[in-house]
CSV table of C-alpha atoms in Angstrom, one decimal:
chain,number,residue,atom,x,y,z
A,12,MET,CA,-46.0,-11.7,-87.9
A,13,ASP,CA,-44.2,-12.4,-90.7
A,14,LEU,CA,-42.5,-16.1,-90.9
A,15,ASN,CA,-39.0,-16.3,-91.6
A,16,LYS,CA,-37.9,-18.3,-94.5
A,17,SER,CA,-37.3,-21.6,-92.8
A,18,THR,CA,-40.7,-21.7,-91.1
A,19,LEU,CA,-42.2,-21.2,-94.2
A,20,GLN,CA,-40.1,-23.8,-96.3
A,21,ASN,CA,-41.2,-26.2,-93.2
A,22,LEU,CA,-44.9,-25.2,-93.4
A,23,ARG,CA,-45.0,-25.9,-97.5
A,24,ARG,CA,-43.0,-28.9,-97.0
A,25,LYS,CA,-45.6,-30.5,-94.1
A,26,SER,CA,-48.3,-29.3,-96.4
A,27,SER,CA,-47.4,-32.1,-99.1
A,28,PHE,CA,-48.4,-35.1,-96.7
A,29,VAL,CA,-50.2,-33.5,-93.6
A,30,ASP,CA,-52.9,-32.5,-95.7
A,31,ASP,CA,-53.7,-35.4,-97.4
A,32,VAL,CA,-56.9,-37.3,-96.0
A,33,GLN,CA,-56.6,-41.1,-95.4
A,34,MET,CA,-60.3,-42.7,-94.7
A,35,ARG,CA,-60.6,-45.5,-92.6
A,36,ASP,CA,-64.1,-47.0,-92.2
A,37,ASN,CA,-65.6,-43.5,-93.2
A,38,VAL,CA,-63.5,-41.9,-90.5
A,39,PRO,CA,-60.8,-39.2,-91.5
A,40,LEU,CA,-57.4,-40.4,-89.9
A,41,PHE,CA,-55.0,-38.1,-88.1
A,42,SER,CA,-52.2,-37.5,-90.3
A,43,TRP,CA,-49.7,-36.1,-87.5
A,44,LEU,CA,-49.0,-38.2,-84.3
A,45,ASP,CA,-46.9,-35.5,-82.2
A,46,ILE,CA,-45.4,-37.7,-79.5
A,47,ASN,CA,-43.4,-36.8,-76.6
A,48,LEU,CA,-41.0,-39.2,-75.9
A,49,THR,CA,-39.4,-37.6,-72.5
A,50,GLU,CA,-39.8,-34.8,-69.9
A,51,LEU,CA,-36.2,-33.9,-70.0
A,52,CYS,CA,-34.5,-30.9,-72.1
A,53,ASN,CA,-31.4,-29.5,-71.8
A,54,ARG,CA,-32.3,-25.9,-72.8
A,55,LYS,CA,-34.6,-23.0,-71.0
A,56,CYS,CA,-35.7,-21.0,-74.0
A,57,VAL,CA,-37.5,-17.9,-72.7
A,58,PHE,CA,-40.3,-18.5,-75.2
A,59,CYS,CA,-41.0,-22.1,-73.7
A,60,PRO,CA,-42.9,-22.8,-70.7
A,61,ARG,CA,-39.9,-24.5,-69.6
A,62,ALA,CA,-38.1,-21.1,-68.8
A,63,ASP,CA,-39.9,-21.5,-65.6
A,64,PRO,CA,-39.0,-24.8,-63.6
A,65,ALA,CA,-41.4,-24.2,-61.1
A,66,PHE,CA,-44.2,-24.8,-63.6
A,67,TYR,CA,-42.7,-27.1,-66.0
A,68,PRO,CA,-39.6,-28.7,-64.2
A,69,ASN,CA,-37.3,-31.2,-65.7
A,70,GLN,CA,-38.2,-34.8,-64.6
A,71,LYS,CA,-36.8,-38.2,-65.8
A,72,LEU,CA,-39.9,-39.5,-67.1
A,73,HIS,CA,-39.9,-41.5,-70.8
A,74,MET,CA,-42.0,-43.4,-72.8
A,75,SER,CA,-41.6,-47.1,-72.9
A,76,ASN,CA,-40.7,-48.9,-75.9
A,77,SER,CA,-43.5,-51.4,-75.0
A,78,LEU,CA,-45.7,-48.4,-75.7
A,79,ALA,CA,-44.2,-47.3,-78.8
A,80,GLU,CA,-44.3,-51.0,-79.8
A,81,LYS,CA,-48.2,-50.9,-79.0
A,82,ILE,CA,-48.8,-47.6,-81.0
A,83,ALA,CA,-46.5,-48.9,-84.4
A,84,GLY,CA,-48.7,-52.2,-84.2
A,85,GLU,CA,-51.9,-50.2,-84.4
A,86,LEU,CA,-50.9,-47.6,-87.3
A,87,ARG,CA,-49.7,-50.6,-89.1
A,88,ASP,CA,-53.1,-52.2,-89.0
A,89,LEU,CA,-54.6,-48.8,-90.1
A,90,ASN,CA,-52.0,-49.0,-92.9
A,91,TYR,CA,-51.2,-45.2,-91.8
A,92,LYS,CA,-49.9,-43.1,-94.4
A,93,GLY,CA,-49.1,-40.1,-92.2
A,94,THR,CA,-46.2,-38.8,-89.9
A,95,ILE,CA,-45.2,-39.7,-86.6
A,96,VAL,CA,-43.0,-36.6,-85.1
A,97,LEU,CA,-40.9,-37.0,-82.0
A,98,SER,CA,-40.9,-33.7,-80.4
A,99,GLY,CA,-43.5,-32.8,-78.2
A,100,PHE,CA,-42.4,-31.2,-74.5
A,101,GLY,CA,-39.0,-32.6,-74.4
A,102,GLU,CA,-35.8,-33.3,-76.4
A,103,PRO,CA,-36.5,-36.6,-77.8
A,104,MET,CA,-32.6,-37.1,-78.1
A,105,LEU,CA,-32.7,-37.4,-74.1
A,106,HIS,CA,-34.6,-40.5,-74.6
A,107,PRO,CA,-32.3,-43.0,-73.3
A,108,THR,CA,-33.3,-45.7,-75.7
A,109,LEU,CA,-34.0,-44.0,-78.5
A,110,ALA,CA,-32.8,-45.7,-81.4
A,111,GLU,CA,-34.5,-48.9,-80.2
A,112,LEU,CA,-37.5,-47.1,-79.9
A,113,VAL,CA,-37.2,-45.4,-83.3
A,114,SER,CA,-36.6,-48.8,-84.8
A,115,VAL,CA,-40.0,-50.1,-83.9
A,116,PHE,CA,-41.7,-47.6,-86.6
A,117,ARG,CA,-39.1,-48.5,-89.0
A,118,ASP,CA,-39.7,-49.0,-92.9
A,119,ASP,CA,-43.3,-48.4,-93.3
A,120,ILE,CA,-44.2,-45.6,-90.9
A,121,ARG,CA,-42.9,-42.2,-91.6
A,122,VAL,CA,-41.0,-40.8,-88.5
A,123,GLU,CA,-39.6,-37.0,-88.0
A,124,MET,CA,-37.6,-35.7,-85.3
A,125,VAL,CA,-37.5,-32.3,-84.0
A,126,THR,CA,-34.3,-31.9,-82.0
A,127,ASN,CA,-32.3,-28.5,-80.7
A,128,GLY,CA,-29.3,-30.6,-82.0
A,129,ASP,CA,-27.2,-30.2,-78.8
A,130,PHE,CA,-26.8,-34.0,-79.0
A,131,LEU,CA,-26.1,-34.5,-82.5
A,132,SER,CA,-23.1,-36.1,-84.1
A,133,THR,CA,-22.2,-38.0,-87.4
A,134,ASP,CA,-22.4,-41.2,-85.4
A,135,ARG,CA,-25.7,-40.1,-84.1
A,136,ILE,CA,-27.4,-39.4,-87.0
A,137,SER,CA,-26.3,-42.4,-88.8
A,138,GLN,CA,-27.4,-44.6,-85.6
A,139,LEU,CA,-30.7,-42.9,-86.1
A,140,LEU,CA,-30.9,-43.0,-89.9
A,141,ASP,CA,-30.6,-46.7,-89.7
A,142,ALA,CA,-33.4,-47.0,-86.9
A,143,GLY,CA,-35.6,-45.4,-89.1
A,144,VAL,CA,-35.5,-41.6,-88.9
A,145,ASP,CA,-36.8,-40.1,-92.3
A,146,PHE,CA,-36.4,-36.6,-91.3
A,147,PHE,CA,-34.6,-34.3,-89.2
A,148,VAL,CA,-35.7,-31.0,-88.1
A,149,VAL,CA,-33.0,-28.9,-86.1
A,150,SER,CA,-34.1,-25.6,-84.2
A,151,MET,CA,-30.6,-23.9,-84.0
A,152,TYR,CA,-30.4,-21.5,-81.2
A,153,ASP,CA,-27.0,-20.3,-81.2
A,154,GLY,CA,-26.2,-18.3,-84.1
A,155,PRO,CA,-25.6,-18.6,-87.8
A,156,HIS,CA,-22.5,-20.9,-87.4
A,157,GLN,CA,-24.1,-23.4,-86.6
A,158,LYS,CA,-25.2,-23.9,-90.1
A,159,ASP,CA,-21.8,-25.3,-91.4
A,160,SER,CA,-21.4,-27.6,-88.2
A,161,PHE,CA,-24.6,-29.3,-89.2
A,162,ASN,CA,-24.3,-29.4,-92.9
A,163,THR,CA,-21.0,-31.0,-92.2
A,164,MET,CA,-22.3,-33.4,-89.7
A,165,PHE,CA,-25.2,-34.6,-91.9
A,166,ALA,CA,-23.1,-34.9,-95.5
A,167,GLU,CA,-20.5,-37.0,-93.4
A,168,ALA,CA,-23.4,-39.3,-92.1
A,169,GLY,CA,-24.6,-39.8,-95.7
A,170,CYS,CA,-28.1,-37.8,-94.9
A,171,GLY,CA,-29.2,-35.8,-98.2
A,172,GLU,CA,-30.6,-32.4,-98.2
A,173,GLN,CA,-33.7,-33.5,-98.4
A,174,GLN,CA,-33.7,-35.3,-95.1
A,175,TYR,CA,-33.1,-32.5,-93.3
A,176,LEU,CA,-33.9,-28.7,-92.0
A,177,LEU,CA,-32.2,-26.3,-90.3
A,178,ARG,CA,-34.2,-23.8,-88.7
A,179,ASP,CA,-32.8,-20.4,-87.6
A,180,ARG,CA,-34.1,-19.7,-84.0
A,181,TRP,CA,-31.5,-17.2,-82.5
A,182,TYR,CA,-33.0,-14.0,-83.3
A,183,SER,CA,-34.2,-11.5,-80.6
A,184,GLU,CA,-37.6,-11.1,-78.9
A,185,ASP,CA,-38.0,-8.0,-81.1
A,186,GLU,CA,-37.5,-10.3,-83.9
A,187,GLY,CA,-39.9,-13.1,-82.5
A,188,PHE,CA,-37.1,-15.5,-82.0
A,189,GLY,CA,-37.4,-16.5,-85.7
A,190,LEU,CA,-40.5,-18.7,-85.0
A,191,LYS,CA,-44.2,-18.4,-85.0
A,192,LEU,CA,-44.7,-17.3,-81.7
A,193,THR,CA,-47.4,-18.5,-79.5
A,194,ASN,CA,-48.4,-18.3,-76.0
A,195,ARG,CA,-48.5,-22.0,-75.5
A,196,ALA,CA,-52.3,-21.8,-74.5
A,197,GLY,CA,-51.5,-19.6,-71.9
A,198,THR,CA,-48.6,-20.3,-70.4
A,199,VAL,CA,-46.0,-18.0,-71.7
A,200,THR,CA,-46.3,-14.1,-72.4
A,201,ILE,CA,-42.9,-13.2,-73.6
A,202,GLY,CA,-42.4,-11.3,-77.1
A,203,ILE,CA,-44.8,-10.1,-79.6
A,204,GLN,CA,-47.9,-12.1,-79.0
A,205,ASP,CA,-50.9,-12.1,-81.2
A,206,GLU,CA,-54.4,-11.3,-79.4
A,207,VAL,CA,-56.5,-14.2,-78.4
A,208,ASP,CA,-59.2,-14.5,-80.8
A,209,VAL,CA,-61.9,-16.9,-79.4
A,210,THR,CA,-63.9,-16.9,-82.4
A,211,HIS,CA,-60.9,-18.2,-84.6
A,212,PRO,CA,-61.1,-22.0,-85.9
A,213,CYS,CA,-58.5,-24.2,-84.7
A,214,TYR,CA,-58.0,-27.5,-86.8
A,215,TYR,CA,-55.7,-29.3,-84.9
A,216,PRO,CA,-58.0,-31.9,-83.7
A,217,ALA,CA,-59.2,-32.6,-87.1
A,218,TYR,CA,-55.9,-34.0,-88.6
A,219,SER,CA,-53.5,-34.2,-85.4
A,220,MET,CA,-53.1,-36.2,-82.0
A,221,THR,CA,-50.5,-35.4,-79.5
A,222,ILE,CA,-49.2,-38.7,-77.1
A,223,ASP,CA,-47.3,-38.0,-74.1
A,224,TRP,CA,-44.4,-40.1,-72.4
A,225,ASN,CA,-47.4,-42.0,-70.4
A,226,GLY,CA,-49.9,-42.7,-73.0
A,227,ASP,CA,-52.0,-39.7,-72.5
A,228,VAL,CA,-53.5,-38.1,-75.7
A,229,LEU,CA,-53.7,-34.6,-75.3
A,230,LEU,CA,-55.8,-32.3,-77.0
A,231,CYS,CA,-53.1,-30.7,-78.8
A,232,VAL,CA,-49.1,-29.8,-78.7
A,233,GLN,CA,-49.9,-26.4,-77.6
A,234,ASP,CA,-51.6,-27.4,-74.2
A,235,TRP,CA,-48.6,-27.2,-71.9
A,236,HIS,CA,-51.2,-27.3,-69.1
A,237,LYS,CA,-52.1,-30.6,-70.1
A,238,LYS,CA,-55.4,-30.1,-69.1
A,239,VAL,CA,-57.7,-32.0,-71.6
A,240,LYS,CA,-56.8,-35.8,-71.9
A,241,ALA,CA,-58.8,-37.1,-74.4
A,242,GLY,CA,-57.4,-41.0,-73.4
A,243,ASN,CA,-54.8,-43.1,-72.7
A,244,LEU,CA,-53.2,-45.7,-75.2
A,245,TYR,CA,-52.3,-48.2,-72.6
A,246,ALA,CA,-56.2,-48.3,-71.8
A,247,GLN,CA,-57.8,-47.5,-75.3
A,248,SER,CA,-56.6,-48.2,-79.1
A,249,LEU,CA,-55.8,-44.9,-81.0
A,250,MET,CA,-59.0,-45.0,-83.1
A,251,GLU,CA,-61.3,-45.2,-79.7
A,252,VAL,CA,-59.6,-42.2,-78.6
A,253,TRP,CA,-59.5,-40.6,-82.0
A,254,THR,CA,-63.3,-41.1,-82.5
A,255,SER,CA,-64.2,-40.3,-78.8
A,256,PRO,CA,-67.0,-37.9,-77.8
A,257,GLN,CA,-64.5,-35.9,-76.4
A,258,MET,CA,-62.6,-35.5,-79.4
A,259,LYS,CA,-65.6,-35.4,-81.7
A,260,LYS,CA,-66.7,-32.2,-79.3
A,261,ARG,CA,-63.6,-30.2,-79.6
A,262,ARG,CA,-62.9,-31.1,-83.1
A,263,THR,CA,-66.5,-29.6,-83.9
A,264,GLU,CA,-66.5,-26.5,-81.6
A,265,LEU,CA,-62.8,-25.3,-82.8
A,266,ALA,CA,-63.4,-26.0,-86.6
A,267,CYS,CA,-66.6,-23.4,-86.1
A,268,GLY,CA,-64.3,-21.1,-84.4
A,269,ARG,CA,-65.8,-21.5,-80.9
A,270,ARG,CA,-63.0,-21.7,-78.5
A,271,ILE,CA,-65.1,-21.7,-75.9
A,272,SER,CA,-63.4,-23.8,-72.9
A,273,ALA,CA,-59.8,-24.1,-71.6
A,274,PRO,CA,-56.9,-24.6,-72.6
A,275,CYS,CA,-58.4,-23.5,-76.1
A,276,ASN,CA,-59.9,-20.1,-74.6
A,277,LEU,CA,-56.6,-18.7,-73.7
A,278,CYS,CA,-54.8,-20.0,-76.7
A,279,ASN,CA,-53.4,-17.5,-79.6
A,280,ALA,CA,-51.9,-20.6,-82.2
A,281,GLU,CA,-53.2,-19.8,-85.7
A,282,GLY,CA,-54.4,-23.3,-85.5
A,283,THR,CA,-55.4,-23.3,-89.5
A,284,LEU,CA,-52.1,-23.4,-91.0
A,285,HIS,CA,-52.8,-27.2,-91.9
A,286,GLY,CA,-55.9,-29.5,-91.7
A,287,ARG,CA,-58.7,-27.6,-93.8
A,288,ASN,CA,-59.0,-30.8,-96.0
A,289,HIS,CA,-59.7,-32.8,-93.0
A,290,VAL,CA,-62.2,-30.6,-91.6
A,291,LEU,CA,-63.8,-30.5,-94.9
A,292,ALA,CA,-64.0,-34.6,-94.6
A,293,TRP,CA,-65.1,-34.6,-91.2
A,294,GLU,CA,-68.2,-32.3,-92.2
A,295,LYS,CA,-68.9,-34.5,-95.1
A,296,VAL,CA,-69.2,-37.6,-92.8
A,297,ARG,CA,-71.3,-35.6,-90.6
A,298,LYS,CA,-73.8,-34.5,-93.2
A,299,ALA,CA,-74.1,-38.1,-94.7
A,300,ALA,CA,-74.7,-39.5,-91.2
């Protein structure tokens, strides 16, 4: 399907920093950490697994500030140049100590937040800017009238146009809801979905990691079943998980177009919009070994 203007704008914007490869001890580092702060969301979008509460119920489970501090400390030790994005499987603004948690990354780690905007206000935006959020991505589901409201909020908070993006998501099912629709690794079937192609490469594990609220490191943000847990950050470091045999195996398989194991064999995500530079770097390291 064709991507709408805001989706294309976001892809191009991310490419400018996500696709830069930072090496650490001859290892291509992740450049994108997707962090799921909470298992709560106030919406049940039809194209999201949360539409079925029997499958994905709301739960008052949140990432601890201490775990965030551990992650931030390790990123600083790595001199991390990539981005963390507060998004994952819930609405980040429902985290009870959001500003305090964000502040542990402040100043030298780039922080983005993806939100439905329902809890944004001028004061909240100002608070989160002060805490260390560098960029806001707002997914608007109610209609075009939201644009003026959010633009006013951000302007009054002193947030420049280069610090936020408004994504139009109010379209119908026939219009693909205004997003790059995926089946969330086989968990949703709504809308006009691409066919699953188990021979199509996927670069997610080459450049990104998904960290769940409890420290579990998931294969990618598409895996709403949370089938593959590559490690846990309470017991391991980011680099231990990133270089683990399980991550290496999946990374190699998917880069070669072998979606042979669950949940990848059920997933129709494109998977190659970012990460090619990382795949090439991993291949260079493999050949030199």
